[in-house]
Coordinates of C-alpha atoms in Angstrom, one line a residue:
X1 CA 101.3 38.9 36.5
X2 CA 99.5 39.9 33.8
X3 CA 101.0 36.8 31.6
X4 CA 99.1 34.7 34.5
X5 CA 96.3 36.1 34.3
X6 CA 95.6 36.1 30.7
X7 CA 97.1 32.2 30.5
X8 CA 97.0 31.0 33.5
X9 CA 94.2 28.2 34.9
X10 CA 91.6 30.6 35.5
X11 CA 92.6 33.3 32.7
X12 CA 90.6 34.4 29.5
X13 CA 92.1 31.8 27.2
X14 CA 93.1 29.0 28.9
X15 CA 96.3 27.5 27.0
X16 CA 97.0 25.2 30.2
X17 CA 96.3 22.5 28.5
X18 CA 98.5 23.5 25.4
X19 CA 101.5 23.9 27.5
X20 CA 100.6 20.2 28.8
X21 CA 100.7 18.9 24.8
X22 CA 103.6 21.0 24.1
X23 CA 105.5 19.1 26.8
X24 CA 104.4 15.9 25.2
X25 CA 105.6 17.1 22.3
X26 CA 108.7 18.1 23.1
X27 CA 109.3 14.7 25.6
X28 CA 108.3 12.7 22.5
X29 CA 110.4 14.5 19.8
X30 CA 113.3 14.1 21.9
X31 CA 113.7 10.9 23.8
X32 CA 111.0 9.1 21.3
X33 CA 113.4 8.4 18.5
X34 CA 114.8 4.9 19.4
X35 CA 111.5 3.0 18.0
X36 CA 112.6 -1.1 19.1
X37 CA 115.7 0.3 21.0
X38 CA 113.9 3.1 22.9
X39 CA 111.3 0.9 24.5
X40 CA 111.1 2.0 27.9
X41 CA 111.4 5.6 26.9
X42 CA 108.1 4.5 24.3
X43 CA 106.3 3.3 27.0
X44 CA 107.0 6.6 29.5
X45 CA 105.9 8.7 26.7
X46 CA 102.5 6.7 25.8
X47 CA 102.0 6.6 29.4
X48 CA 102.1 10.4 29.6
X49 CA 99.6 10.6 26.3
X50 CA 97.1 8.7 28.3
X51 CA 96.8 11.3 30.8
X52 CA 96.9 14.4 28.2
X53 CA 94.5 12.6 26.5
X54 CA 92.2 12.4 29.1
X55 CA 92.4 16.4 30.2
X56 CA 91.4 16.9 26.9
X57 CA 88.1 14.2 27.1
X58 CA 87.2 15.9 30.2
X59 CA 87.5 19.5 28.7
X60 CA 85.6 18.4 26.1
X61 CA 82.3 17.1 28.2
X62 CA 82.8 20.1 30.1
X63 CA 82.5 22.9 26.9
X64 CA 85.8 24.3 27.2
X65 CA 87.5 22.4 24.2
X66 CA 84.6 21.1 22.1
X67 CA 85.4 19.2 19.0
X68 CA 83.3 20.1 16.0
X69 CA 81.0 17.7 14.4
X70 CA 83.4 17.3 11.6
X71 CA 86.4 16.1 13.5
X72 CA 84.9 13.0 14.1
X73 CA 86.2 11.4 10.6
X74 CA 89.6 11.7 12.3
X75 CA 89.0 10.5 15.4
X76 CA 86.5 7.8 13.6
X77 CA 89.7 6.5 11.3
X78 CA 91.7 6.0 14.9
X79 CA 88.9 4.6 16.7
X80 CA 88.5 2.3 13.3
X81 CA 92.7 1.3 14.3
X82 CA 91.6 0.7 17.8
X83 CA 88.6 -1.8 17.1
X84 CA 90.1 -3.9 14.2
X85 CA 93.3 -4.4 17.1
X86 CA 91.0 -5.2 19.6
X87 CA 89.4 -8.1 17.2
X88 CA 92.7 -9.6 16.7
X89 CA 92.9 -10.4 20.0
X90 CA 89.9 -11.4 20.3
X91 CA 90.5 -15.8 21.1
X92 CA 88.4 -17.7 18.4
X93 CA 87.4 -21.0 18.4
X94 CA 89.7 -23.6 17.2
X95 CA 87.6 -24.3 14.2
X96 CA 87.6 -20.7 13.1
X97 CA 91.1 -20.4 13.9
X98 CA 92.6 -23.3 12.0
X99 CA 90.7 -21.9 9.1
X100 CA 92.5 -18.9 9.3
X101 CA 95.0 -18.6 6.0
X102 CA 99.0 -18.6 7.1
X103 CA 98.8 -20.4 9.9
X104 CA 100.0 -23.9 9.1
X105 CA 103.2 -23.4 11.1
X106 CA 101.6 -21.9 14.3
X107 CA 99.4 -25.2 13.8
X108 CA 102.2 -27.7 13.4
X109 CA 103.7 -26.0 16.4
X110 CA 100.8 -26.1 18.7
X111 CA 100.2 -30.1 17.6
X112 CA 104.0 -30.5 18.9
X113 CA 102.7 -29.3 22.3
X114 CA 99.5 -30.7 22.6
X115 CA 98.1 -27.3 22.6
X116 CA 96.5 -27.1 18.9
X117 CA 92.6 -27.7 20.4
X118 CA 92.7 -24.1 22.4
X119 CA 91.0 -20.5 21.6
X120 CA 93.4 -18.6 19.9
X121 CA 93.4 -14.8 18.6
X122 CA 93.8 -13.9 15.1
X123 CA 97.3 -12.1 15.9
X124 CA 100.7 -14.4 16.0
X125 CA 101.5 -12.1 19.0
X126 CA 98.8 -10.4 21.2
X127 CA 101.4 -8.2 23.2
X128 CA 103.0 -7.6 20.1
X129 CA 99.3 -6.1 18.8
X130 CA 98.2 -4.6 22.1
X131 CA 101.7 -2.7 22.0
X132 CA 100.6 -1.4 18.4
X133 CA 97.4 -0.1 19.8
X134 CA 99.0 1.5 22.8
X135 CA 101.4 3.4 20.2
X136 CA 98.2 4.9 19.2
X137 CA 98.2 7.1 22.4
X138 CA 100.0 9.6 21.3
X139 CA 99.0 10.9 18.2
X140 CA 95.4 10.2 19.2
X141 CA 96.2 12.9 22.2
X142 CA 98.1 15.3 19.3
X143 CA 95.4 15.0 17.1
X144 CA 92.5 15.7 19.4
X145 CA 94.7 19.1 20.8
X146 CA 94.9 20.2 17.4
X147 CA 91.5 19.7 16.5
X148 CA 90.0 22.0 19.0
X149 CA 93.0 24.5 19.0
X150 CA 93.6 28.5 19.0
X151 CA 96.0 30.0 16.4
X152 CA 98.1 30.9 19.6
X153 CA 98.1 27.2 20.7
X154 CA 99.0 26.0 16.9
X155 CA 102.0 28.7 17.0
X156 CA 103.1 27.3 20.3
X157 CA 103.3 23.4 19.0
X158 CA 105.0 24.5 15.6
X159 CA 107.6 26.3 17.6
X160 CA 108.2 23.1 19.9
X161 CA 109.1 21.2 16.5
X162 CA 110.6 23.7 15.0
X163 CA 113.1 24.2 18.4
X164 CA 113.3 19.7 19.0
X165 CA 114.2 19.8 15.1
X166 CA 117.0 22.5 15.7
X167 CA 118.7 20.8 18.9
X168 CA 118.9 17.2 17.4
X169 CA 120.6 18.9 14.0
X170 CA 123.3 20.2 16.5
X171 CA 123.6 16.7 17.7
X172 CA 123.6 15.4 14.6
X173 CA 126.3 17.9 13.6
X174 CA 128.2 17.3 16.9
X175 CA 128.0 13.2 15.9
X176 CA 129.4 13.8 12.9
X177 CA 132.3 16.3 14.2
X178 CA 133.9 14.3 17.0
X179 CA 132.7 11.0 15.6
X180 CA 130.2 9.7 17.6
X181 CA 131.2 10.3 20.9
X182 CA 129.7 8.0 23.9
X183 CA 128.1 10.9 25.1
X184 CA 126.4 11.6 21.9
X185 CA 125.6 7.8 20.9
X186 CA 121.8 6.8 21.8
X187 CA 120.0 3.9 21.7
X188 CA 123.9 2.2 21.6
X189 CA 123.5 2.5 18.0
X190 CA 126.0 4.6 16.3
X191 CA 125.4 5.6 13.0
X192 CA 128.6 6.3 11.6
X193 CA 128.8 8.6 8.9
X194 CA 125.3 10.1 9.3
X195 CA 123.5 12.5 11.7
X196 CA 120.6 10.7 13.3
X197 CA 120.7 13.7 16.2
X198 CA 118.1 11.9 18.8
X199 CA 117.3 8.6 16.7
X200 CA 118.6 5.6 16.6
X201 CA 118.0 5.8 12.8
X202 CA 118.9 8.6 11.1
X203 CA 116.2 8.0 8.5
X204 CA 113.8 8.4 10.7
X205 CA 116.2 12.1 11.8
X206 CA 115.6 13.3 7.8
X207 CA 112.0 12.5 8.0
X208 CA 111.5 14.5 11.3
X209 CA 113.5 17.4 10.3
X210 CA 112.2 17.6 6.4
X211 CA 108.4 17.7 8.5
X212 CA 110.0 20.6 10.5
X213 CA 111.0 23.0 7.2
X214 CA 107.3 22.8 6.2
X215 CA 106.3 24.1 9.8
X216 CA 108.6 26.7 9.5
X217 CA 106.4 27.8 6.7
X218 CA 103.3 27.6 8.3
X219 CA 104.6 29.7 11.6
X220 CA 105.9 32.8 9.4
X221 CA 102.7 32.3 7.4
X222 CA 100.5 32.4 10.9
X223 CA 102.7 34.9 12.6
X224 CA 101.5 37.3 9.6
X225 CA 98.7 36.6 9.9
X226 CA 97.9 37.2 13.3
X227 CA 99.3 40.7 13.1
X228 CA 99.6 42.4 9.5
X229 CA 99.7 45.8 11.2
X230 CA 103.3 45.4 12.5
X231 CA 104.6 45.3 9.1
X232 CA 105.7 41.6 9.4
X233 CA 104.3 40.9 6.1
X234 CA 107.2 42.8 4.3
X235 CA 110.4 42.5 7.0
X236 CA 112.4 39.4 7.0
X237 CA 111.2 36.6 9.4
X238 CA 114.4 35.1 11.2
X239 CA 112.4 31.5 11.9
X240 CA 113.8 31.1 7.7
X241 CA 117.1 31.0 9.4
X242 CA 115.9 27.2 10.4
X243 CA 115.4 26.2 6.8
X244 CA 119.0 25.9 5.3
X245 CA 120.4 24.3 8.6
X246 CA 117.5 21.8 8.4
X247 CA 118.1 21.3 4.8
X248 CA 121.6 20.3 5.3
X249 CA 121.6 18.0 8.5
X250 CA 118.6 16.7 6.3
X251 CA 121.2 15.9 3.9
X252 CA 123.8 14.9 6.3
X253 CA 121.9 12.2 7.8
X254 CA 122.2 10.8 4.8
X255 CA 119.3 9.2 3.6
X256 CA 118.4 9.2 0.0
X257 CA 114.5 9.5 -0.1
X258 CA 114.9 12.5 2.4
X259 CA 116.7 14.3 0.4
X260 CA 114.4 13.7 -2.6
X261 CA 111.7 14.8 -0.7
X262 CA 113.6 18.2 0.1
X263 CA 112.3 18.9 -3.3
X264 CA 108.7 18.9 -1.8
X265 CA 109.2 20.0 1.1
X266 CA 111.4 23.8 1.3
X267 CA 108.9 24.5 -2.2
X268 CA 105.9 23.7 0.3
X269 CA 107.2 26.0 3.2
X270 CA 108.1 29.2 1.1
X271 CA 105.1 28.7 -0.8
X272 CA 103.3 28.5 2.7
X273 CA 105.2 31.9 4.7
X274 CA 105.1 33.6 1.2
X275 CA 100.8 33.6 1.4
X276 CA 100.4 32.0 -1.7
X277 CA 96.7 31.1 -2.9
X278 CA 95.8 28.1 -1.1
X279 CA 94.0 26.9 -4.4
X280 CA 97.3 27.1 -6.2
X281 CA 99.0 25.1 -3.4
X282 CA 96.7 22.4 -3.1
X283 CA 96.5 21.9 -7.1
X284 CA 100.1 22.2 -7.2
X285 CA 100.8 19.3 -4.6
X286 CA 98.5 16.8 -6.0
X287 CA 99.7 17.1 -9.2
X288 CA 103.5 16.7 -7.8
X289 CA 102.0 13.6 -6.0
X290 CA 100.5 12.3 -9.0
X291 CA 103.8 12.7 -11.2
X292 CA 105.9 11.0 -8.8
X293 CA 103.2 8.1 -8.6
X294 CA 103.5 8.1 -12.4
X295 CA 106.9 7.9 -12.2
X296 CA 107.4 4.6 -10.0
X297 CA 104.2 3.2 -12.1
X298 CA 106.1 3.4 -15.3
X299 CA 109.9 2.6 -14.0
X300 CA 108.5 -0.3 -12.2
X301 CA 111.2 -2.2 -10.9
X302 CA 113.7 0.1 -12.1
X303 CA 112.0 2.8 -10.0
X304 CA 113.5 1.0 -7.1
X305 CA 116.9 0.7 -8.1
X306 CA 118.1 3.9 -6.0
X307 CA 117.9 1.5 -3.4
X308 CA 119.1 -1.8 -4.9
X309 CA 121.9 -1.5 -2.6
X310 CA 120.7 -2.4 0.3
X311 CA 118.4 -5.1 1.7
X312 CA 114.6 -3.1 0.9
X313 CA 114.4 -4.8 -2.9
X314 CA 116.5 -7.9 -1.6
X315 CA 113.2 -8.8 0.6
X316 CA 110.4 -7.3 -1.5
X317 CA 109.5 -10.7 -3.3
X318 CA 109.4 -12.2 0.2
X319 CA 107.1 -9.5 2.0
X320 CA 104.9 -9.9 -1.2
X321 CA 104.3 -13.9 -0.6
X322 CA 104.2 -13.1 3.2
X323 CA 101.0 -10.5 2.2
X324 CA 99.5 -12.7 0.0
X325 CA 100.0 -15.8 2.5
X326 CA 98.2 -14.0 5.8
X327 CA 95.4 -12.4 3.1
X328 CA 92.5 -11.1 3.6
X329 CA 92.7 -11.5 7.5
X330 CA 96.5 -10.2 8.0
X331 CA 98.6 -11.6 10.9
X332 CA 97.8 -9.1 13.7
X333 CA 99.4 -6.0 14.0
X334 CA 103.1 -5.7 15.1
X335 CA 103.7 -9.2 14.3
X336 CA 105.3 -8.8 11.0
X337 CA 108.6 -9.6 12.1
X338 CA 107.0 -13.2 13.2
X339 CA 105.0 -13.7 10.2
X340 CA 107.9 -12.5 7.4
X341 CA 110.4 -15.0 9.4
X342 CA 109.8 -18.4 8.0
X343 CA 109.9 -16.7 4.3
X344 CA 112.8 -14.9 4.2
X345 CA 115.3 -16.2 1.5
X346 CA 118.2 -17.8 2.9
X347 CA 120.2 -16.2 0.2
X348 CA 119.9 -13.1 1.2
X349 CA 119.5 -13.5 5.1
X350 CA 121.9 -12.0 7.6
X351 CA 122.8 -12.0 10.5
X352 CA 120.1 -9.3 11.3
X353 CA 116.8 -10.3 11.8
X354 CA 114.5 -8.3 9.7
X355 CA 111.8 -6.9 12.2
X356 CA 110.3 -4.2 9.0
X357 CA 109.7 -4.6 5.8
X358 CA 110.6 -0.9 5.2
X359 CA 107.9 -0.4 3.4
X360 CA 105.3 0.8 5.6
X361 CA 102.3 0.4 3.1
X362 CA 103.2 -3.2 2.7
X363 CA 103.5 -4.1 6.2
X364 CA 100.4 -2.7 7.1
X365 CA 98.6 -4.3 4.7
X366 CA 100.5 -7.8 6.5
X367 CA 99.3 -6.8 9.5
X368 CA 95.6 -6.1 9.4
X369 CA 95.0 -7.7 6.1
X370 CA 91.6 -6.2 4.1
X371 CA 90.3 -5.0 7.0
X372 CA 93.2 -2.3 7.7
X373 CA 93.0 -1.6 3.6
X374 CA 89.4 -0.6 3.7
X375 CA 89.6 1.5 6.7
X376 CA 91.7 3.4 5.8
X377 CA 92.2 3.6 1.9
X378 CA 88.4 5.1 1.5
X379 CA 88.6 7.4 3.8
X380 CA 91.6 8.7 2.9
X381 CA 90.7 9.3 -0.5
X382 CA 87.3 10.8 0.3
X383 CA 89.0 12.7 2.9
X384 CA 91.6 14.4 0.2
X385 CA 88.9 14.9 -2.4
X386 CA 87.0 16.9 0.4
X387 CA 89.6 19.1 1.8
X388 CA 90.4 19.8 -2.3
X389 CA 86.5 20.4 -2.9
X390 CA 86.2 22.6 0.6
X391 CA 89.7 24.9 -0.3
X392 CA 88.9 25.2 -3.8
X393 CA 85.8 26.8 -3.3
X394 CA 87.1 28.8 -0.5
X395 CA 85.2 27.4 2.5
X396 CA 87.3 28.1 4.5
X397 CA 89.5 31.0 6.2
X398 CA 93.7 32.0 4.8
X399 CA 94.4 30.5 8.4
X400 CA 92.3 27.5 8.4
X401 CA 93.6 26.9 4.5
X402 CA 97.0 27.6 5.3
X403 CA 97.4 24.9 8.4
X404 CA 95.3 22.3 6.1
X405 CA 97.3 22.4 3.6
X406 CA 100.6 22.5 5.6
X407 CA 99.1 19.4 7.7
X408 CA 98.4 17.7 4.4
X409 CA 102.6 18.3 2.9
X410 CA 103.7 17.2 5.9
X411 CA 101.4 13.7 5.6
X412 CA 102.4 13.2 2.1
X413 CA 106.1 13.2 3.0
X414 CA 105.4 10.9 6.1
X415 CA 103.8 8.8 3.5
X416 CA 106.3 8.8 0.6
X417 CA 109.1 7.8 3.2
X418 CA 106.6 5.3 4.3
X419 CA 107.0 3.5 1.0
X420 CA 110.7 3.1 1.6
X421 CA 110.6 2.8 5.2
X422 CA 109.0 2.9 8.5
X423 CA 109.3 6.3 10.6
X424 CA 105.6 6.1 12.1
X425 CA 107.4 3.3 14.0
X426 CA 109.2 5.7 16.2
X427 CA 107.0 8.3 18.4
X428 CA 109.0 11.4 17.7
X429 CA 107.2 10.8 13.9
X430 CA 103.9 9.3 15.4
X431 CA 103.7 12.6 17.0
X432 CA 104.4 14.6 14.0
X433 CA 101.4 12.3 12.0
X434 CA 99.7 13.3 14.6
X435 CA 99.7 17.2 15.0
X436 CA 99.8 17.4 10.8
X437 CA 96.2 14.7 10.7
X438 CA 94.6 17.4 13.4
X439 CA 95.7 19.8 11.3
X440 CA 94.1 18.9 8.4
X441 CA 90.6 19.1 10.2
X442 CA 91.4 21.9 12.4
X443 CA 89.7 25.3 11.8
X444 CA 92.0 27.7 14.6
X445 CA 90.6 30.7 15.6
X446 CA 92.0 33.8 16.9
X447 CA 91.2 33.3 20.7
X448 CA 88.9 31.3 22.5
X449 CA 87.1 31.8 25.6
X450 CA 86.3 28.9 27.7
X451 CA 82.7 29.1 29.8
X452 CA 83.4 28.8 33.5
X453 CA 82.5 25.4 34.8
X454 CA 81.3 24.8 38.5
X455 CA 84.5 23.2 41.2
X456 CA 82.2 20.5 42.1
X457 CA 81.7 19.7 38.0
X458 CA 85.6 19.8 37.9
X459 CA 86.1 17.6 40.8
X460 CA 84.0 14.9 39.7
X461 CA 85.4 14.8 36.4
X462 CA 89.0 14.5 37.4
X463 CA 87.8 12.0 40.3
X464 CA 87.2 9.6 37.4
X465 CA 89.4 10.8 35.1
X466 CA 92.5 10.0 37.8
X467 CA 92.3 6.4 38.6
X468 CA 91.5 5.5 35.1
X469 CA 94.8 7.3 34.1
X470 CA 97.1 6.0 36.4
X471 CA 95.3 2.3 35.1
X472 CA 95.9 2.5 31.4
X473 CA 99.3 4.5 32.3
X474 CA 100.8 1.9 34.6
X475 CA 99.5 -0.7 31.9
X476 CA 101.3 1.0 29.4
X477 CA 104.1 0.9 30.7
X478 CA 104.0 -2.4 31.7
X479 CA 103.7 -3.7 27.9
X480 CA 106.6 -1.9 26.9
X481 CA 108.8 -2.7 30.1
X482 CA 108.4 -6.4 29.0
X483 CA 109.4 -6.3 26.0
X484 CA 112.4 -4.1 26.8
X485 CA 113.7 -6.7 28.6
X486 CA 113.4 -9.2 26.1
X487 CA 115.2 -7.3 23.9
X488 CA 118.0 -7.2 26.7
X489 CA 117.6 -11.1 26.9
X490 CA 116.2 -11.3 30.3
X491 CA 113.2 -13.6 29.9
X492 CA 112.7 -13.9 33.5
X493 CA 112.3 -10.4 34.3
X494 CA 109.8 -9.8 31.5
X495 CA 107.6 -12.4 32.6
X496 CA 107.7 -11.0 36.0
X497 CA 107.1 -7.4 34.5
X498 CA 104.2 -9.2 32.4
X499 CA 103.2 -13.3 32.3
X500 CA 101.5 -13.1 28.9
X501 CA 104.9 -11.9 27.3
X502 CA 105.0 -14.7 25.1
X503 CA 108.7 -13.9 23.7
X504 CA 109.7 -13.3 27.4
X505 CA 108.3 -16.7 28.4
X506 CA 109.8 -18.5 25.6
X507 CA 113.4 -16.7 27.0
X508 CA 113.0 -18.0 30.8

């Protein structure tokens, strides 16, 4: 009862809401790891997001989770994502269209048809682009939670990772045990010889669960905080029990960057729990970032030869002349695998299309072209030179310092893996960008009390709120629906799902 009271609907603090994103969290950590193989699932979860996302819009307008002036640079850089997709699929004229760089085979295949004379979008794909957007559902709903969040609400999220991360390492473990039973074989990949736990990739596992030892940090170092009297600061904190198992299915998944970022990431997390000054952290990580920067700069090539066993150096050359072919305009995003087709080196091609350059950076930069570089290199720089200016001056509380800089880690591993990969592909790691980028700009408090708001305030809100929800939701679904069933092969029932499935089409 008196749980109910204090958290219920109507209580004092209101964490409704939080339990809502803390489902999210835990539906998307779990059954969003498949990325291409887990489209359905994709779609169920962005679907979901839509309708989180718009409790917390209406909350918002009505007082009782106000965003602060200043967390409109994050949701600026997402709304920045949003607008330069929408322009891509924008139709253009066919004047300003055949003037667009890279698209002399589109051309040539459009003059086979009798169809080259049409308005056409910038992307090569506009479901393939509007599917990119979509993916930004998610983390848009993490990140706005987390921006207006309660130290209570913060612990609750971290402990949903923390937990997700814990269950797929016993999969993982139980995959590698009884060698990959059908029970324990997702996404009708198996990854034998490596944990992937709930992914279909077990890189994308390591970069999930390396993400999860830094917010073991940051709980013990928030759980102190929110109660020194108990003594906590000098017992033993059993969530440290996570770290070693996370380290080693880390390592058992097998995945070599993961395990070099280890070195980053248990550092970050005891440094974190352990309270040390935040100045000291943040100094210390940028300089660890700028000597492994260094480092590639000098090696060069020979910096990637720890991979030069597999395909990501074998295709570098071609991704390069794909960039600079599609440049400054890109090729629309989530159409990389299209555009990077027709230059792929038949020396090295397989019998595996390659749908990612596995290097995130690179295909990006393919995507949106100078558009997507601008938007998003500036502010990121200004944005790290801020947070370093605002922390080293001590602007800010040990809380709000603490889950900045924890936010921050967890963002710089995303990113180094990015360079070598491409888990932001899958939600599970969408998710985690997500909460670490609201992070960064969150300043939790304590407690917060919500202002009552008037039932007829309330109704109208949701009254609009609802069909708008179940709009976008059932769209959502729709997009990733169709394409599942192209990647089953069944053209028909994609176009029936969804006419403008251009792949599905092209299949019937």
């Amino acid at each position: 009862v008196r749980f109910a009271e204090r958290f219920g609907p109507r209580g004092g603090y209101g964490l409704t809401p939080a339990y809502l994103v803390a489902v999210l969290l835990a539906g998307a950590f779990l059954f969003g790891g498949g990325g291409a193989e887990g489209l359905l699932n994709n779609g169920l979860i962005q679907a979901a997001s839509v309708f989180v996302l718009l409790v917390l819009i209406v909350q918002h307008w009505q007082g009782r989770r106000s965003l602060r002036d200043d967390a409109m640079l994050p949701v600026g850089l997402l709304a920045g994502l949003l607008l330069i997709g929408l322009a891509q699929v924008i139709p253009l004229p066919p004047a300003a269209w055949h003037g667009l760089p890279g698209r002399d085979l589109a051309e040539s295949s459009l003059r086979l048809a009798s169809a080259a004379d049409g308005w056409r979008p910038l992307s090569l794909d506009s479901e393939a682009t509007r599917r990119s957007m979509a993916a930004l559902l998610l983390p848009a709903a993490i990140m706005l939670a987390a921006l207006s969040a309660s130290l209570r609400e913060v612990q609750l999220w971290l402990r949903t990772l923390i937990g997700c991360a814990l269950i797929s390492s016993v999969i993982g473990a139980l995959q590698l045990a009884l060698d990959y039973p059908a029970i324990l074989t997702f996404y009708g990949w198996n990854s034998s010889g490596a944990a992937a736990g709930v992914f279909a990739n077990p890189n994308h596992q390591s970069t999930f669960l390396v993400a999860a030892i830094v917010a073991v940090g940051l709980t013990v170092r928030l759980k102190r905080e929110a109660a020194p009297a108990r003594g906590l600061a000098t017992t033993f904190d059993p969530t440290w029990l996570a770290v070693p198992v996370l380290a080693a299915m880390t390592l058992a998944a097998d995945s070599r960057a993961a395990a070099l970022l280890l070195v980053l990431a248990i550092p970050a997390s005891v440094a974190v729990g352990m309270g040390l000054r935040p100045q000291r952290l943040w100094l210390g990580t940028l300089a660890f970032l700028c000597i492994v920067g260094l480092a590639f700069l000098i090696l060069g090539p020979a910096g990637l030869a720890l991979f030069s066993d597999d395909k990501r150096t074998t295709i570098l050359p071609d991704v390069l002349y794909t960039l600079t072919q599609y440049w400054p305009w890109g090729s629309g995003f989530g159409t990389f695998s299209a555009a990077f087709a027709a230059n792929e080196n038949l020396d090295f091609a397989g019998r595996h299309f390659v749908n990612h350059a596995h290097n995130d950076i690179l295909q990006f930069l393919v995507d949106s072209g100078v558009a997507g570089a601008l938007w998003v290199g500036l502010p990121v720089a200004a944005v790290v030179a801020m947070l370093v200016i605002r922390h080293w001056r001590g602007r800010s509380s040990r809380d709000q310092s603490f889950a900045s800089w924890a936010g921050f880690v967890i963002l710089a591993l995303i990113f180094l893996h990015s360079l070598v990969d491409y888990p932001l592909r899958t939600c599970s790691v969408a998710a985690v960008g997500g909460l670490a980028l609201g992070l960064v700009f969150a300043r939790p408090r304590q407690h917060t009390r919500h202002p009552p708001v008037s039932t007829a305030k309330l109704r109208w809100a949701f009254a609009i709120a609802l069909p708008i929800g179940l709009i976008l939701g059932a769209q959502t679904i729709r997009l990733y629906a169709a394409q599942a069933a192209v990647r089953a092969g069944d053209g028909a029932t994609a176009v029936a799902i969804r006419p403008q499935n251009g792949l599905g089409l092209a299949l019937a």
